[in-house]
């Protein structure tokens, strides 16, 4: 394990062009540990001077075996692993999993839980885009944006900590609703965030949107056409920046998104600047959704009544015998699910996050497969970087917004 | 003691070589960027404005191992990454320290399977383990301060 | 089931001798390995399913024939439809024709399936391991591959596990 293993050039000969083998072009390893690769991504670059002729991504350095590990745990124990997939969109991951389990066992979710789920998902979307903005700007050397973005992100993490006790890996959303009701200060804190955030987005835009240095680095860089993007399976803001209007929140509404009035920003150029503009506008629209959801928050329970799948409220366990037995059964054995296979997808900040869940009737999932957006988005990287300079490669990798936890699972 | 009495208020401090070198080492410890997964985001959060790491002299996260003294292994280390980790550790010049940040780096964390190394101390010797999944920025800062105390307590014969 | 999906299903069932089934609104077609390449080509061009959402495999060990069910999930953006293909593959030297020329994100998906399950794809330009180290033996997501977990250290077995655990030297 600690011995060094060399990959011989023979194995990779079919990937590089003739000129590399003859020694005309340079093969550079942009290794797994690199400040700009947003995680442990290894890129093998074939360079002619500074121009990139070919770029071969090598992934797998963060492979965690989550899919196999989830097969060994019951549905409730497996929730823990879902947060750690796409670690910038933790609420979205557990939402996708909860929706898949609810679809499999045909569980209902009360409306208050739906609204709070929408609020938390959209806040998580804003937090994820803030990290993207900070790191992408850092890659093109706009360092102060990084500090500003993380200042706002701290406010969102405070809101998540208020609800669940944890900043990032909250596991607040469970199959059947939520873990428990949000505390009384929730509305005040979210409203104070809503009040200050639009001005902050204006602040970021004033730093970057019409900055000639930023425009030089991103306009016309990393262009991809709509047909190519669809063929590569790209989804999310990267696809919407090429002109295709595909957002799962509008096309296949879930969680009651059809009641909210919001726009899905699209642009047509398909370059890094278009992706930047799409994501900044998405932050504004997400805030708009949060305002609407908060104004219309209904009262009621936050968990389904069906105690075969959902744990009963804590207060009932002391007084009701059935509640005690349900609780015991859920924690020791788990719940039995009908035999079948479903696929359920949500719109994560990166694209379509889908869960394929197959059950053989037992308490443990027989097969869980995560359709993660960054895996497909990253495949288009060699196409986007052909003919650009190495410095542009850094800007392009930053603009696609990949998270290696998604890619490697 | 005698020297100080004679010099009085001339702004001269006497100390031992051991204390001086340890003090210098702690106040300018440059961490190497080794953020792998979720803990890296909290490390970045610790670096950013609310919990500032530059008050410890650590604002400059050096990407190159040749120019850093501290490796904060933040995140889960898969088997494929283990060789890379050891190679980077070997490339760091002495004196060097390792902080295992988070549960996955300390003991494998939530993941107990074929793909994740159960604790990064299987490949590199670790000085401080910081628990949490992910640890709060304050917990990481506590870990760094603990490391500073450990370095302050090092004796001349333990220097590498 | 969506009304727009029915003529598409009938056409596919007729052309490729497939059987359809539905569960909780998800429609899936069982297609044999000989027809899969032609079926995927049909999905892209005449039928307008532009996106290959995902490709994955379910392992039904210890059944040997068929042992694997390879799943292809297609999404049509223009028509807002979804369809799944299930291809049963035998467990003894499993292989399928590649569709990486039709849908280009199948390149990495098929590499992942080769890495995790051991199903070879004929005609694939670059079939090598993608997630595991390049010299790893075995296919991890198969059901007969062990999870590989380490025994937890409790107080009663702390010392004996500690002796077996590898610790790094300097």
XYZ file of C-alpha atoms in Angstrom:
739
model
C 0.000 0.000 0.000
C 2.768 2.401 0.733
C 4.929 1.253 -2.136
C 4.940 3.475 -5.154
C 3.301 2.002 -8.171
C 4.196 3.344 -11.537
C 1.733 3.364 -14.376
C 3.660 2.559 -17.480
C 3.342 4.732 -20.526
C 2.294 1.648 -22.458
C -1.037 1.566 -20.707
C -1.902 5.108 -21.629
C -0.498 5.097 -25.136
C -3.892 4.884 -26.759
C -5.036 8.048 -25.059
C -2.355 10.474 -26.109
C -1.659 11.652 -29.608
C 1.196 10.627 -31.852
C 3.108 13.779 -31.153
C 3.397 12.949 -27.468
C 4.939 9.573 -28.138
C 7.465 11.143 -30.452
C 8.353 13.642 -27.797
C 7.063 16.765 -29.476
C 4.503 17.564 -26.835
C 4.842 17.451 -23.079
C 2.834 15.196 -20.796
C 2.144 17.032 -17.574
C 0.542 15.515 -14.534
C -1.733 17.953 -12.733
C -1.829 15.758 -9.734
C -4.436 14.845 -7.224
C -3.058 17.400 -4.820
C -3.398 20.729 -6.517
C -4.810 24.021 -5.316
C -7.143 24.487 -8.233
C -8.628 21.122 -8.923
C -11.376 21.416 -6.332
C -10.641 18.166 -4.649
C -8.611 15.166 -5.606
C -8.861 15.156 -9.362
C -5.891 14.128 -11.426
C -5.567 15.584 -14.891
C -3.068 14.278 -17.407
C -2.395 17.129 -19.756
C -0.776 16.896 -23.115
C 0.700 20.288 -23.792
C 2.173 21.928 -26.831
C 3.909 24.817 -25.144
C 1.101 26.226 -23.056
C -1.774 25.029 -25.201
C -3.696 22.009 -24.074
C -4.017 19.419 -26.805
C -5.663 16.762 -24.734
C -6.778 16.484 -21.145
C -7.373 13.072 -19.582
C -9.075 13.118 -16.200
C -8.206 10.376 -13.742
C -10.731 10.012 -10.953
C -11.265 7.583 -8.122
C -9.074 9.161 -5.475
C -12.076 9.772 -3.263
C -13.921 6.528 -3.908
C -15.664 5.633 -0.692
C -17.712 2.596 -1.597
C -20.915 4.251 -0.434
C -23.135 2.178 -2.699
C -21.850 -1.095 -1.341
C -21.845 0.164 2.211
C -25.473 1.209 1.997
C -26.422 -2.332 1.006
C -25.150 -3.540 4.354
C -27.232 -1.141 6.429
C -30.948 -0.709 6.954
C -32.753 2.182 5.290
C -32.564 4.263 8.447
C -28.877 3.573 9.121
C -28.003 4.321 5.522
C -29.195 7.931 5.841
C -25.912 8.765 7.523
C -23.928 7.936 4.415
C -25.989 10.053 2.086
C -24.799 13.381 3.457
C -21.233 12.650 2.611
C -21.690 12.167 -1.122
C -21.938 15.672 -2.465
C -20.745 17.428 0.610
C -21.768 20.888 -0.520
C -25.376 19.882 -1.003
C -25.964 17.762 2.056
C -29.636 18.675 2.432
C -30.255 17.813 -1.219
C -28.666 14.382 -0.916
C -30.780 13.254 1.976
C -33.788 14.813 0.257
C -33.191 12.675 -2.833
C -32.841 9.572 -0.687
C -35.931 10.355 1.389
C -37.993 10.968 -1.718
C -36.808 7.668 -3.168
C -37.762 5.746 -0.032
C -41.111 7.527 0.098
C -41.754 6.603 -3.528
C -40.831 2.991 -2.864
C -43.082 2.489 0.144
C -45.702 5.025 -1.013
C -45.461 7.278 2.012
C -47.195 10.632 2.331
C -45.489 13.777 3.574
C -47.455 16.507 5.388
C -47.486 20.003 3.776
C -45.586 21.731 6.554
C -42.734 19.313 6.085
C -42.781 19.950 2.329
C -42.513 23.703 2.816
C -39.686 23.473 5.319
C -37.896 21.026 3.018
C -38.180 23.596 0.216
C -36.780 26.363 2.410
C -33.812 24.278 3.531
C -33.080 22.958 0.036
C -33.073 26.420 -1.465
C -30.878 27.766 1.334
C -28.506 24.877 0.701
C -28.521 25.752 -2.990
C -27.483 29.295 -2.113
C -24.746 27.995 0.213
C -23.427 25.644 -2.469
C -23.346 28.393 -5.078
C -21.532 30.634 -2.599
C -18.770 28.059 -2.167
C -18.610 27.684 -5.938
C -18.383 31.440 -6.421
C -15.709 31.788 -3.775
C -13.505 29.007 -5.116
C -14.037 29.766 -8.787
C -13.139 33.394 -8.179
C -10.138 32.251 -6.150
C -8.967 30.225 -9.141
C -8.927 33.310 -11.332
C -7.224 35.179 -8.508
C -10.131 37.255 -7.205
C -9.327 36.507 -3.600
C -11.599 38.863 -1.718
C -14.739 37.278 -3.187
C -13.803 34.087 -1.364
C -13.884 35.828 2.008
C -17.157 37.606 1.295
C -18.901 34.435 0.132
C -17.879 32.489 3.183
C -19.188 35.258 5.396
C -22.683 34.706 3.986
C -22.280 30.974 4.074
C -21.651 31.182 7.800
C -25.097 32.720 8.181
C -26.725 29.848 6.314
C -24.755 27.302 8.310
C -26.002 29.004 11.455
C -29.572 28.478 10.268
C -28.896 24.799 9.604
C -27.244 24.450 12.978
C -30.254 26.058 14.612
C -32.547 23.390 13.171
C -30.474 20.277 13.440
C -27.430 20.904 15.595
C -24.918 20.283 12.823
C -23.510 22.738 10.323
C -23.010 20.541 7.333
C -24.109 16.935 7.745
C -27.524 17.706 9.093
C -29.651 14.618 8.284
C -32.619 16.805 9.113
C -34.831 15.513 6.335
C -35.966 11.937 6.887
C -38.283 9.624 4.934
C -41.766 10.687 5.922
C -41.024 14.302 6.731
C -38.466 15.910 8.960
C -36.555 14.830 12.011
C -38.459 17.282 14.162
C -40.104 20.660 13.928
C -37.998 23.772 13.447
C -37.478 25.917 16.569
C -39.376 29.171 17.127
C -36.429 31.382 16.182
C -36.260 29.843 12.706
C -38.507 32.400 11.048
C -36.724 35.395 12.576
C -33.305 34.160 11.601
C -34.319 33.313 8.035
C -36.007 36.687 7.613
C -32.912 38.505 8.793
C -30.906 36.561 6.221
C -33.419 37.389 3.490
C -33.171 41.069 4.339
C -29.440 41.372 3.858
C -28.694 38.858 1.130
C -29.884 40.642 -2.071
C -27.491 43.498 -1.392
C -24.664 41.025 -0.894
C -25.290 39.409 -4.270
C -25.117 42.904 -5.761
C -21.795 43.278 -3.996
C -20.388 40.126 -5.587
C -21.682 41.181 -8.977
C -20.089 44.575 -8.668
C -16.776 42.850 -8.031
C -16.919 40.416 -10.909
C -19.603 40.816 -13.553
C -18.215 43.796 -15.454
C -14.643 43.440 -14.301
C -12.443 43.443 -17.415
C -9.984 41.023 -15.832
C -12.739 38.543 -15.034
C -14.248 38.952 -18.499
C -10.875 38.264 -20.064
C -10.536 35.061 -18.114
C -14.025 33.702 -18.696
C -15.636 35.147 -21.833
C -15.449 32.670 -24.672
C -13.543 30.159 -22.567
C -14.730 26.580 -22.335
C -17.487 26.828 -24.878
C -19.725 23.836 -25.394
C -22.729 23.539 -27.677
C -26.160 22.441 -26.517
C -26.121 19.248 -28.576
C -22.741 18.220 -27.215
C -23.744 19.017 -23.679
C -26.844 16.844 -23.944
C -24.923 14.027 -25.531
C -22.484 14.090 -22.661
C -25.313 13.885 -20.170
C -24.681 17.296 -18.645
C -27.455 18.688 -16.498
C -27.889 21.646 -14.229
C -26.575 25.181 -14.659
C -23.885 23.997 -17.089
C -26.602 22.740 -19.441
C -28.818 25.747 -18.908
C -25.945 28.023 -19.878
C -25.942 26.417 -23.335
C -29.558 27.280 -23.982
C -31.455 24.151 -22.972
C -34.213 24.993 -20.530
C -34.277 21.852 -18.379
C -34.819 22.130 -14.660
C -36.381 19.277 -12.758
C -38.134 21.691 -10.443
C -40.186 22.991 -13.366
C -40.343 19.925 -15.598
C -41.222 17.325 -12.966
C -42.265 19.301 -9.905
C -41.695 17.713 -6.550
C -42.081 19.048 -3.003
C -44.773 21.441 -4.188
C -42.523 23.541 -6.430
C -45.427 24.168 -8.776
C -46.958 26.557 -6.242
C -43.971 28.871 -6.198
C -43.363 31.525 -8.780
C -39.742 31.527 -9.929
C -37.735 31.682 -13.134
C -35.099 29.339 -14.390
C -32.242 31.411 -15.847
C -30.772 30.263 -19.148
C -28.219 31.729 -21.472
C -27.082 30.646 -24.896
C -23.345 31.137 -25.169
C -22.256 28.059 -23.244
C -18.967 29.483 -22.004
C -17.666 30.004 -18.466
C -19.088 33.505 -18.247
C -22.560 32.222 -19.113
C -22.283 29.576 -16.395
C -21.265 32.257 -13.922
C -24.241 34.452 -14.816
C -26.678 31.527 -14.628
C -25.545 30.584 -11.143
C -25.623 34.116 -9.782
C -29.162 34.545 -11.062
C -30.086 31.172 -9.573
C -29.038 32.461 -6.178
C -31.487 35.331 -6.511
C -34.282 33.019 -7.631
C -33.585 30.639 -4.769
C -33.951 33.497 -2.330
C -37.238 34.415 -3.995
C -38.497 30.873 -3.422
C -37.448 30.994 0.227
C -39.436 34.204 0.719
C -42.557 32.689 -0.799
C -42.271 29.447 1.125
C -41.703 31.244 4.392
C -44.722 33.499 3.862
C -46.954 30.537 3.169
C -45.664 28.145 5.802
C -48.662 26.045 6.906
C -49.125 24.729 10.410
C -49.427 21.058 11.158
C -47.390 17.930 11.792
C -43.963 17.512 10.280
C -43.940 13.748 10.062
C -46.139 11.190 8.436
C -48.450 9.181 10.706
C -47.517 5.869 9.224
C -45.588 4.402 12.106
C -44.554 1.336 10.176
C -41.923 3.442 8.420
C -41.602 6.640 10.395
C -40.581 6.717 14.070
C -43.370 7.938 16.366
C -42.925 11.256 18.190
C -40.838 11.051 21.321
C -43.634 12.295 23.493
C -45.834 9.339 22.605
C -43.358 6.663 23.476
C -43.898 7.075 27.190
C -47.672 6.682 26.997
C -48.592 4.496 24.057
C -47.707 0.816 23.765
C -47.923 0.759 19.968
C -45.579 3.690 19.707
C -43.048 1.874 21.862
C -43.297 -1.304 19.807
C -42.997 0.600 16.509
C -39.949 2.423 17.790
C -38.349 -0.818 18.946
C -39.026 -2.576 15.670
C -37.735 0.288 13.561
C -34.488 0.514 15.457
C -33.728 -3.171 15.750
C -34.942 -4.585 12.461
C -35.866 -1.746 10.177
C -38.938 -1.718 8.004
C -39.830 -4.166 5.261
C -40.349 -2.677 1.828
C -42.320 -3.959 -1.154
C -40.282 -5.652 -3.849
C -39.553 -3.359 -6.772
C -37.228 -0.775 -8.260
C -37.668 2.975 -8.603
C -35.684 5.935 -9.802
C -36.245 9.336 -8.277
C -34.398 12.537 -9.106
C -34.110 16.041 -7.670
C -32.411 19.158 -8.946
C -29.198 19.672 -7.023
C -27.074 22.804 -7.506
C -24.984 20.782 -9.941
C -27.640 19.042 -11.958
C -29.847 16.007 -11.761
C -29.223 14.032 -8.605
C -30.997 10.722 -8.881
C -31.365 7.677 -6.687
C -32.092 4.256 -8.131
C -33.383 2.083 -5.326
C -34.117 -1.595 -5.699
C -35.563 -3.636 -2.917
C -35.945 -7.372 -2.545
C -38.516 -7.106 0.222
C -36.105 -6.934 3.133
C -35.112 -4.185 5.546
C -31.888 -3.361 3.708
C -31.732 -1.835 0.244
C -30.714 -4.464 -2.286
C -29.093 -1.957 -4.609
C -28.674 1.763 -4.268
C -27.223 3.632 -7.208
C -26.633 7.363 -7.110
C -26.845 9.216 -10.375
C -24.556 12.055 -9.476
C -24.383 15.114 -11.735
C -20.673 15.842 -11.470
C -19.745 12.437 -12.948
C -21.352 13.322 -16.244
C -20.484 17.010 -16.155
C -16.808 16.146 -15.804
C -16.796 13.913 -18.876
C -17.225 16.964 -21.070
C -14.024 18.536 -19.744
C -11.664 17.244 -22.491
C -14.000 18.648 -25.125
C -14.203 22.013 -23.421
C -10.486 22.477 -22.916
C -9.119 21.551 -26.338
C -6.985 24.348 -27.655
C -7.057 26.487 -24.531
C -4.144 27.492 -22.323
C -3.339 25.872 -19.020
C -4.556 28.921 -17.157
C -7.888 28.661 -18.971
C -8.128 25.036 -17.935
C -8.123 26.149 -14.331
C -10.906 28.634 -15.000
C -12.949 25.996 -16.839
C -12.625 23.392 -14.104
C -13.758 26.046 -11.691
C -16.746 27.010 -13.764
C -18.184 23.529 -14.244
C -18.622 23.247 -10.464
C -17.640 19.684 -9.764
C -17.496 18.126 -6.368
C -15.308 15.058 -6.185
C -17.474 13.369 -3.609
C -20.155 13.271 -6.302
C -17.833 11.955 -8.972
C -16.226 9.171 -7.005
C -18.949 8.305 -4.533
C 19.669 36.108 35.809
C 22.785 38.023 36.463
C 22.825 39.403 32.903
C 19.314 40.771 33.235
C 20.079 42.608 36.434
C 22.997 44.352 34.834
C 21.206 45.249 31.575
C 18.013 46.415 33.232
C 15.487 47.983 30.873
C 17.452 47.772 27.646
C 14.881 45.645 25.865
C 16.849 42.423 25.912
C 15.231 39.086 26.622
C 17.142 36.000 27.629
C 15.843 32.577 26.966
C 16.981 29.116 26.014
C 17.659 27.968 22.456
C 15.045 25.295 22.822
C 12.318 27.754 23.718
C 13.231 30.150 20.936
C 13.256 27.591 18.206
C 9.998 26.037 19.382
C 8.386 29.461 19.590
C 9.503 30.289 16.074
C 8.225 26.987 14.768
C 4.763 27.425 16.168
C 4.219 30.973 15.082
C 4.868 30.426 11.417
C 3.715 26.928 10.716
C 2.648 26.756 7.097
C 0.009 24.185 6.368
C -0.048 22.237 3.156
C -3.284 22.179 1.224
C -4.519 18.665 1.674
C -8.239 19.013 1.688
C -9.830 15.902 0.335
C -13.541 15.893 1.122
C -16.101 17.508 3.403
C -13.572 18.407 6.076
C -11.805 20.496 3.456
C -14.825 22.761 3.264
C -14.689 23.282 7.020
C -10.968 23.885 6.738
C -11.711 26.535 4.132
C -14.318 27.917 6.479
C -11.697 28.070 9.214
C -9.434 29.908 6.793
C -12.090 32.441 5.851
C -13.282 35.532 7.612
C -15.328 34.291 10.565
C -12.735 31.939 12.043
C -9.479 33.329 10.883
C -6.488 31.037 10.638
C -4.112 33.788 9.700
C -3.986 34.948 13.285
C -1.918 31.819 13.874
C 0.422 32.645 11.053
C -1.258 30.106 8.789
C -2.914 32.240 6.157
C -0.576 31.004 3.482
C -1.638 27.500 2.577
C 1.228 26.274 0.524
C 0.272 23.872 -2.224
C 3.786 22.632 -2.561
C 4.938 20.105 0.038
C 8.480 21.371 -0.179
C 7.496 24.656 1.377
C 5.206 23.581 4.170
C 5.601 22.142 7.651
C 2.131 21.026 8.587
C -0.074 18.597 6.726
C -3.713 18.752 7.756
C -5.254 15.599 6.299
C -8.824 16.728 5.945
C -11.168 14.093 4.638
C -11.414 10.440 3.847
C -8.351 8.784 2.373
C -9.146 6.093 -0.148
C -6.762 3.282 -1.006
C -5.890 4.923 -4.308
C -4.935 8.110 -2.537
C -2.782 6.426 0.108
C 0.320 6.174 -2.095
C -0.032 9.804 -3.086
C -0.368 10.798 0.573
C 2.774 8.969 1.591
C 4.710 10.422 -1.317
C 3.689 13.944 -0.362
C 4.589 13.306 3.263
C 8.023 12.104 2.212
C 8.523 15.227 0.151
C 7.974 17.541 3.082
C 11.196 18.707 4.734
C 11.847 18.156 8.438
C 10.457 19.296 10.885
C 6.956 18.280 9.888
C 3.761 17.536 11.726
C 0.498 15.917 10.743
C -2.972 16.708 11.983
C -5.632 14.128 11.181
C -8.730 16.264 10.838
C -12.085 14.637 11.111
C -13.320 11.170 11.878
C -12.447 9.664 8.515
C -8.813 10.626 8.775
C -8.570 9.545 12.409
C -10.233 6.158 12.263
C -12.158 5.646 9.059
C -15.214 7.491 10.298
C -18.613 6.393 9.100
C -17.097 4.251 6.357
C -15.913 0.815 7.322
C -15.356 -0.818 3.964
C -12.895 -1.871 1.301
C -12.328 1.554 -0.162
C -11.521 3.835 2.759
C -8.370 3.607 4.790
C -9.268 3.139 8.437
C -7.334 6.013 9.814
C -4.556 7.880 8.097
C -2.088 6.707 10.747
C -1.764 3.546 8.689
C 0.471 5.497 6.304
C 1.785 8.565 8.109
C 2.533 9.149 11.798
C -0.032 11.537 13.229
C 0.546 14.115 15.943
C -2.941 15.419 16.691
C -6.312 13.864 15.956
C -9.288 16.204 15.671
C -12.655 14.508 16.083
C -15.885 15.535 14.414
C -17.731 14.849 11.239
C -16.830 17.446 10.100
C -15.162 19.168 13.045
C -16.253 22.733 13.539
C -13.671 25.364 12.626
C -13.288 26.016 16.332
C -12.467 22.349 16.883
C -9.810 22.530 14.193
C -8.362 25.625 15.799
C -8.313 23.812 19.124
C -6.432 20.998 17.427
C -3.923 23.448 16.001
C -3.419 25.090 19.386
C -2.882 21.635 20.933
C -0.252 20.986 18.310
C 1.389 24.275 19.172
C 1.537 23.260 22.821
C 3.041 19.950 21.850
C 5.687 21.659 19.761
C 6.455 24.089 22.550
C 7.122 21.166 24.820
C 9.626 19.493 22.499
C 13.109 18.931 23.864
C 16.368 19.462 22.033
C 17.093 15.766 21.903
C 13.740 15.138 20.180
C 14.389 17.587 17.389
C 14.693 15.929 14.030
C -48.064 6.169 -17.482
C -47.695 9.235 -19.634
C -49.858 9.195 -22.758
C -46.965 10.297 -24.953
C -44.966 7.272 -23.881
C -47.419 4.679 -25.153
C -46.731 4.883 -28.914
C -42.997 4.857 -28.163
C -43.386 1.764 -26.001
C -45.431 -0.027 -28.616
C -42.873 0.716 -31.309
C -40.010 -0.521 -29.154
C -41.854 -3.613 -28.068
C -42.615 -4.483 -31.674
C -39.125 -3.814 -33.035
C -37.069 -5.435 -30.335
C -39.298 -8.067 -28.861
C -39.318 -6.378 -25.474
C -41.604 -6.714 -22.462
C -42.788 -3.643 -20.600
C -43.629 -3.227 -16.927
C -44.531 -0.329 -14.677
C -43.977 0.253 -10.978
C -45.014 3.448 -9.177
C -45.002 5.391 -12.422
C -41.586 4.229 -13.669
C -41.767 2.327 -16.962
C -39.124 -0.235 -17.821
C -38.555 -2.466 -20.836
C -36.712 -5.760 -20.734
C -34.507 -6.052 -23.829
C -32.105 -8.823 -24.765
C -28.359 -8.122 -25.225
C -28.482 -8.666 -28.994
C -30.896 -5.803 -29.517
C -29.533 -3.265 -27.083
C -27.199 -1.376 -29.443
C -29.885 -0.943 -32.070
C -32.431 0.030 -29.443
C -30.185 2.744 -28.017
C -29.554 4.125 -31.473
C -33.292 4.318 -31.994
C -33.715 6.098 -28.675
C -31.337 8.864 -29.643
C -32.335 9.657 -33.156
C -35.966 8.955 -34.113
C -37.428 8.849 -30.625
C -35.658 11.911 -29.255
C -34.299 10.773 -25.881
C -31.287 13.081 -25.775
C -29.971 12.312 -22.315
C -28.625 9.055 -20.970
C -29.248 9.779 -17.314
C -27.493 6.790 -15.882
C -26.302 3.263 -16.513
C -25.997 0.828 -13.687
C -26.111 -2.852 -12.839
C -27.940 -4.936 -10.275
C -26.288 -8.177 -9.245
C -28.544 -11.115 -8.489
C -25.941 -13.526 -7.204
C -26.224 -16.494 -6.578
C -28.449 -16.794 -9.642
C -26.106 -17.461 -12.527
C -28.358 -16.988 -15.488
C -29.114 -14.153 -15.656
C -26.856 -12.842 -12.953
C -26.750 -9.168 -13.838
C -29.448 -6.787 -14.965
C -27.879 -3.822 -16.727
C -30.085 -0.741 -16.504
C -30.121 2.154 -18.915
C -32.106 5.219 -17.881
C -33.076 7.581 -20.693
C -34.568 11.055 -20.388
C -36.164 13.077 -23.144
C -35.812 16.797 -22.576
C -37.970 17.840 -25.501
C -40.847 15.553 -24.566
C -40.282 15.336 -20.783
C -40.347 11.553 -20.648
C -38.271 8.865 -18.956
C -37.724 5.256 -19.874
C -35.592 2.454 -18.465
C -34.116 -0.518 -20.292
C -33.267 -3.674 -18.344
C -30.875 -6.044 -20.037
C -30.363 -9.449 -18.413
C -26.757 -10.591 -18.735
C -25.394 -13.973 -17.801
C -22.823 -14.369 -15.060
C -20.309 -16.475 -17.006
C -18.054 -14.052 -18.979
C -20.616 -11.248 -19.130
C -20.338 -8.822 -22.017
C -22.409 -6.299 -23.910
C -21.888 -4.080 -26.945
C -20.832 -0.561 -26.122
C -23.031 2.481 -26.684
C -20.296 5.037 -26.104
C -20.441 6.087 -29.759
C -24.135 6.894 -29.439
C -24.246 8.518 -25.999
C -20.849 9.867 -25.109
C -21.275 9.846 -21.364
C -21.550 6.069 -21.588
C -17.750 6.006 -21.905
C -17.164 6.525 -18.216
C -20.329 4.749 -17.145
C -19.207 1.583 -18.916
C -15.745 1.888 -17.430
C -17.340 2.145 -14.009
C -19.455 -0.945 -14.686
C -16.360 -2.851 -15.804
C -14.530 -1.730 -12.689
C -17.305 -2.489 -10.228
C -19.000 -5.521 -11.788
C -16.713 -7.020 -14.392
C -19.005 -6.722 -17.401
C -16.965 -6.210 -20.546
C -18.136 -3.857 -23.266
C -17.071 -4.782 -26.767
C -15.912 -1.908 -28.900
C -15.210 0.400 -25.987
C -12.215 2.617 -26.813
C -10.632 2.606 -23.374
C -11.863 -0.087 -20.995
C -9.788 0.207 -17.825
C -10.476 0.761 -14.187
C -11.796 4.129 -13.238
C -12.568 4.255 -9.532
C -10.307 1.608 -8.039
C -6.502 1.592 -8.376
C -5.420 0.256 -11.731
C -3.985 -2.980 -10.335
C -6.858 -3.861 -8.011
C -8.041 -7.446 -8.157
C -11.725 -8.213 -8.071
C -14.904 -6.333 -8.810
C -16.106 -4.660 -5.626
C -19.833 -4.163 -6.158
C -20.516 -7.812 -6.902
C -22.467 -9.526 -4.189
C -19.821 -12.178 -3.581
C -17.136 -9.554 -2.933
C -16.848 -8.900 0.808
C -17.479 -5.483 2.288
C -13.964 -5.469 3.673
C -14.731 -3.887 6.978
C -12.463 -3.688 9.965
C -13.645 -5.117 13.238
C -14.539 -2.361 15.710
C -12.286 -2.046 18.729
C -14.205 -2.334 21.956
C -12.640 -2.439 25.393
C -12.644 -6.213 25.569
C -10.748 -6.769 22.335
C -8.780 -3.530 22.239
C -5.327 -4.990 22.680
C -5.646 -7.860 20.236
C -6.925 -5.655 17.417
C -4.307 -3.056 18.204
C -1.573 -5.633 17.581
C -2.995 -6.434 14.157
C -3.589 -2.853 13.031
C -0.932 -1.458 10.723
C 0.627 1.713 12.031
C 3.000 3.842 10.020
C 6.669 4.033 10.786
C 8.455 7.340 10.323
